[in-house]
DNA sequence: CGGGATCCGTTACGATACTG
DNA sequence: CAGTATCGTAACGGATCCCG
């Protein structure tokens, strides 16, 4: 593992950056917040990180106690966040809020998978106050499934299908970006850029309420 | 100006990192949140950044509209944040919360100046709810002055002396780090690691209330 | 002395190829 | 699938020099 440059400052901000400030590191954490992932899952989501760099980063994150490596099915290692690693979530969310306001040139591409969507929605949902809502939803974004559950005031979003979802929402990454950046309204998003399938009658009201609260997180100027 | 590597992803997190993810950039912003600064002020606070790198980073931040350069007294240029640049404050604060939980090896040194303290306290203060408090305080941390004002529910901390402070608190960087990281209690901090001078009788109560709310921000596990 | 610009050795990154 | 190995290139770090 190549040792990364350190600022060697006592300042907590500098110490934080020593742990997660290296190139790619925050994007790796971003994808891990969507749930455990294999090496290849990460490599795909990061669109073109060199394999050796990914190896380096995973080693450092593991050594620093932000992540663990465990053996999954048939030799496929699984990487997942530790409790300490999960504490980077709000950093990522603030970064997303800021980055959403940055101009995006034309040559930008979609990430290789949409784990980032699960992370961002999950972080936003965790900031909402949803006392009496109990719901399991599946979002299909450009065909990729994201599971969103809210129960007992706690919210969680993971990459992958939901089991027995009350509601399934079908939409696109483009539309999600647009609504989160205020280019289209929530109403417009829900009606013309999404289609919804209700498995548990009545739950669609709760779901829309949740989505509204999530997306409102992005509106704070 | 050397062009920085871009992730070229639509993802807001990646876009944010394209703007502020380069080495040193977040630390520059950190110091600028404490108020306008000259080239040398920044170079000092960053303890050993190469001059050409600082030049590069300032140029990129200016070009991206996060910062402006203006002429100060006798040829000394002044750099300061734009509104957009100020939106990085919560990223820095979340980073500080996270970084405070990271172990700090022995060989770490104090930054060359304590602008970072003004930034961190200011960001923490901005998150508190302080409706009916009006106070101007000066913190002297290892001899460096930081001005903290709270008025009409809004808080601000800048590097430099306060004009006619109601209260002056004398303390050390070490003590501030310890209390923010939970190694000592607020009471311990206030009594044995600080000395307070009250210019406006009665304001010390309000001040302690403010300090408590600020430092409580760091206790959230 | 503040505010850089220039130069150059070192280090990390990025792309490709290769292996268990 | 999950990495390791190699190598050219780009960014960083330190020093020196320049200019008002």
Short mmCIF file of C-alpha atoms in Angstrom, two decimals, chain B residues 14-215:
data_model
loop_
_atom_site.label_atom_id
_atom_site.label_comp_id
_atom_site.label_asym_id
_atom_site.label_seq_id
_atom_site.Cartn_x
_atom_site.Cartn_y
_atom_site.Cartn_z
CA UNK B 14 -18.08 13.83 -7.68
CA UNK B 15 -18.81 17.31 -8.99
CA UNK B 16 -18.26 18.75 -5.57
CA UNK B 17 -14.96 16.95 -5.32
CA UNK B 18 -13.93 18.27 -8.71
CA UNK B 19 -14.26 21.75 -7.30
CA UNK B 20 -12.81 21.32 -3.83
CA UNK B 21 -11.33 17.84 -3.68
CA UNK B 22 -7.76 18.70 -4.62
CA UNK B 23 -5.11 18.52 -1.98
CA UNK B 24 -4.97 21.71 0.16
CA UNK B 25 -8.14 23.18 -1.31
CA UNK B 26 -10.41 22.44 1.64
CA UNK B 27 -7.79 23.71 4.03
CA UNK B 28 -7.59 26.97 2.11
CA UNK B 29 -11.34 27.31 2.33
CA UNK B 30 -11.12 26.44 5.99
CA UNK B 31 -8.89 29.44 6.62
CA UNK B 32 -10.91 31.76 4.41
CA UNK B 33 -14.06 31.05 6.40
CA UNK B 34 -12.36 32.89 9.24
CA UNK B 35 -12.45 36.10 7.17
CA UNK B 36 -10.49 37.73 4.34
CA UNK B 37 -6.84 36.78 4.25
CA UNK B 38 -3.64 37.66 2.48
CA UNK B 39 -1.45 35.22 0.62
CA UNK B 40 0.95 34.99 3.52
CA UNK B 41 -1.79 34.47 6.08
CA UNK B 42 -2.91 31.45 4.15
CA UNK B 43 0.58 30.16 3.62
CA UNK B 44 1.17 30.40 7.36
CA UNK B 45 -2.04 28.66 8.38
CA UNK B 46 -1.37 25.81 5.99
CA UNK B 47 2.08 25.18 7.44
CA UNK B 48 4.29 24.45 4.56
CA UNK B 49 2.24 24.45 1.41
CA UNK B 50 4.47 25.24 -1.56
CA UNK B 51 3.92 28.75 -2.88
CA UNK B 52 3.19 27.57 -6.39
CA UNK B 53 0.52 25.19 -5.15
CA UNK B 54 -1.14 27.93 -3.16
CA UNK B 55 -1.09 30.11 -6.26
CA UNK B 56 -2.62 27.33 -8.33
CA UNK B 57 -5.36 26.64 -5.82
CA UNK B 58 -6.25 30.30 -5.39
CA UNK B 59 -6.48 30.68 -9.16
CA UNK B 60 -8.78 27.69 -9.51
CA UNK B 61 -11.00 28.72 -6.60
CA UNK B 62 -11.26 32.20 -8.06
CA UNK B 63 -12.03 30.89 -11.52
CA UNK B 64 -14.73 28.62 -10.11
CA UNK B 65 -16.33 31.55 -8.33
CA UNK B 66 -15.76 30.35 -4.80
CA UNK B 67 -13.37 33.18 -3.98
CA UNK B 68 -12.41 36.66 -5.08
CA UNK B 69 -9.13 38.50 -5.10
CA UNK B 70 -9.17 42.19 -4.34
CA UNK B 71 -6.54 44.79 -3.69
CA UNK B 72 -5.96 45.49 -0.04
CA UNK B 73 -3.67 47.95 1.68
CA UNK B 74 -0.32 48.86 0.04
CA UNK B 75 -0.28 46.17 -2.61
CA UNK B 76 -1.29 43.33 -0.33
CA UNK B 77 -4.00 41.38 -2.12
CA UNK B 78 -6.95 40.20 -0.08
CA UNK B 79 -8.67 36.92 -0.76
CA UNK B 80 -12.17 36.27 0.45
CA UNK B 81 -15.01 33.84 -0.05
CA UNK B 82 -17.96 34.47 -2.30
CA UNK B 83 -21.45 33.40 -1.29
CA UNK B 84 -20.91 30.22 -3.18
CA UNK B 85 -17.63 29.62 -1.42
CA UNK B 86 -19.32 30.08 1.91
CA UNK B 87 -21.54 27.15 1.14
CA UNK B 88 -18.64 24.85 1.86
CA UNK B 89 -18.90 25.63 5.54
CA UNK B 90 -21.01 22.66 6.52
CA UNK B 91 -18.76 20.30 4.61
CA UNK B 92 -15.85 21.58 6.68
CA UNK B 93 -17.80 21.25 9.88
CA UNK B 94 -18.84 17.67 9.20
CA UNK B 95 -15.24 16.96 8.32
CA UNK B 96 -14.14 18.45 11.62
CA UNK B 97 -16.64 16.30 13.51
CA UNK B 98 -15.36 13.23 11.76
CA UNK B 99 -11.70 14.19 11.98
CA UNK B 100 -11.97 14.87 15.69
CA UNK B 101 -12.72 11.19 16.13
CA UNK B 102 -9.65 10.18 14.20
CA UNK B 103 -6.54 9.34 16.21
CA UNK B 104 -3.88 12.02 16.16
CA UNK B 105 -0.31 10.65 16.17
CA UNK B 106 2.30 12.43 18.23
CA UNK B 107 4.18 14.12 15.43
CA UNK B 108 1.36 16.46 14.59
CA UNK B 109 1.78 20.18 14.99
CA UNK B 110 -0.41 23.19 15.53
CA UNK B 111 -1.30 25.07 12.37
CA UNK B 112 0.78 28.20 11.79
CA UNK B 113 -2.18 30.29 12.83
CA UNK B 114 -5.53 29.55 14.41
CA UNK B 115 -7.88 30.67 11.67
CA UNK B 116 -9.18 27.13 11.73
CA UNK B 117 -10.51 27.73 15.23
CA UNK B 118 -12.58 30.67 14.09
CA UNK B 119 -13.95 28.64 11.21
CA UNK B 120 -14.86 25.64 13.30
CA UNK B 121 -16.41 27.62 16.13
CA UNK B 122 -18.29 29.78 13.66
CA UNK B 123 -19.68 26.78 11.83
CA UNK B 124 -20.72 25.18 15.08
CA UNK B 125 -22.29 28.39 16.35
CA UNK B 126 -24.28 28.76 13.14
CA UNK B 127 -25.97 25.45 13.91
CA UNK B 128 -27.13 26.44 17.33
CA UNK B 129 -30.45 28.06 18.09
CA UNK B 130 -29.74 31.23 20.05
CA UNK B 131 -32.82 33.42 19.74
CA UNK B 132 -32.48 36.05 22.41
CA UNK B 133 -28.76 36.37 22.80
CA UNK B 134 -26.75 39.45 21.85
CA UNK B 135 -23.09 39.28 22.62
CA UNK B 136 -19.66 40.18 21.35
CA UNK B 137 -16.85 38.05 22.69
CA UNK B 138 -13.17 37.79 22.10
CA UNK B 139 -11.46 34.45 22.44
CA UNK B 140 -7.75 34.43 22.95
CA UNK B 141 -6.38 31.07 22.02
CA UNK B 142 -2.68 30.73 22.70
CA UNK B 143 -2.57 34.49 22.34
CA UNK B 144 -4.36 34.67 18.99
CA UNK B 145 -7.60 36.66 19.01
CA UNK B 146 -10.88 35.39 17.57
CA UNK B 147 -14.01 37.50 17.49
CA UNK B 148 -17.33 35.81 18.16
CA UNK B 149 -20.58 37.69 17.77
CA UNK B 150 -24.13 36.46 18.21
CA UNK B 151 -27.03 38.72 17.33
CA UNK B 152 -30.58 38.19 16.14
CA UNK B 153 -30.12 34.45 16.14
CA UNK B 154 -27.13 34.61 13.78
CA UNK B 155 -23.59 33.82 14.83
CA UNK B 156 -20.29 34.72 13.27
CA UNK B 157 -16.69 34.05 14.17
CA UNK B 158 -13.75 35.77 12.53
CA UNK B 159 -10.04 35.70 13.06
CA UNK B 160 -8.86 38.88 14.76
CA UNK B 161 -9.69 41.06 17.74
CA UNK B 162 -13.23 42.03 18.60
CA UNK B 163 -14.21 45.66 19.06
CA UNK B 164 -15.47 46.33 22.56
CA UNK B 165 -16.09 42.74 23.55
CA UNK B 166 -18.53 42.06 26.34
CA UNK B 167 -16.41 39.14 27.40
CA UNK B 168 -12.86 38.00 26.82
CA UNK B 169 -11.97 34.35 27.25
CA UNK B 170 -8.37 33.25 27.46
CA UNK B 171 -7.62 29.62 26.69
CA UNK B 172 -5.39 27.28 24.71
CA UNK B 173 -5.71 25.39 21.45
CA UNK B 174 -4.95 22.21 23.30
CA UNK B 175 -7.84 22.73 25.70
CA UNK B 176 -10.22 23.53 22.86
CA UNK B 177 -9.29 20.34 21.05
CA UNK B 178 -9.73 18.33 24.22
CA UNK B 179 -13.15 19.69 25.06
CA UNK B 180 -14.38 19.36 21.48
CA UNK B 181 -13.26 15.75 21.41
CA UNK B 182 -14.82 14.97 24.75
CA UNK B 183 -11.58 14.39 26.62
CA UNK B 184 -12.46 17.04 29.16
CA UNK B 185 -15.85 18.37 30.20
CA UNK B 186 -17.15 21.79 29.39
CA UNK B 187 -17.01 22.62 33.07
CA UNK B 188 -13.42 21.55 33.29
CA UNK B 189 -12.62 23.56 30.18
CA UNK B 190 -14.28 26.69 31.52
CA UNK B 191 -12.81 26.54 34.99
CA UNK B 192 -9.33 25.07 34.87
CA UNK B 193 -8.34 25.60 31.23
CA UNK B 194 -9.71 29.09 30.69
CA UNK B 195 -9.84 32.42 32.37
CA UNK B 196 -12.61 34.87 31.69
CA UNK B 197 -12.75 38.64 31.85
CA UNK B 198 -16.16 40.30 31.92
CA UNK B 199 -16.44 43.82 30.55
CA UNK B 200 -20.22 44.00 30.44
CA UNK B 201 -21.56 42.73 33.76
CA UNK B 202 -24.06 39.92 33.37
CA UNK B 203 -23.03 39.00 29.85
CA UNK B 204 -20.88 36.19 31.11
CA UNK B 205 -23.99 34.10 31.70
CA UNK B 206 -25.08 34.50 28.11
CA UNK B 207 -21.58 33.80 26.92
CA UNK B 208 -21.30 30.55 28.82
CA UNK B 209 -24.65 29.52 27.41
CA UNK B 210 -23.38 30.17 23.91
CA UNK B 211 -20.15 28.30 24.50
CA UNK B 212 -22.07 25.37 25.88
CA UNK B 213 -24.31 25.19 22.84
CA UNK B 214 -21.34 25.48 20.53
CA UNK B 215 -19.41 22.74 22.24
#
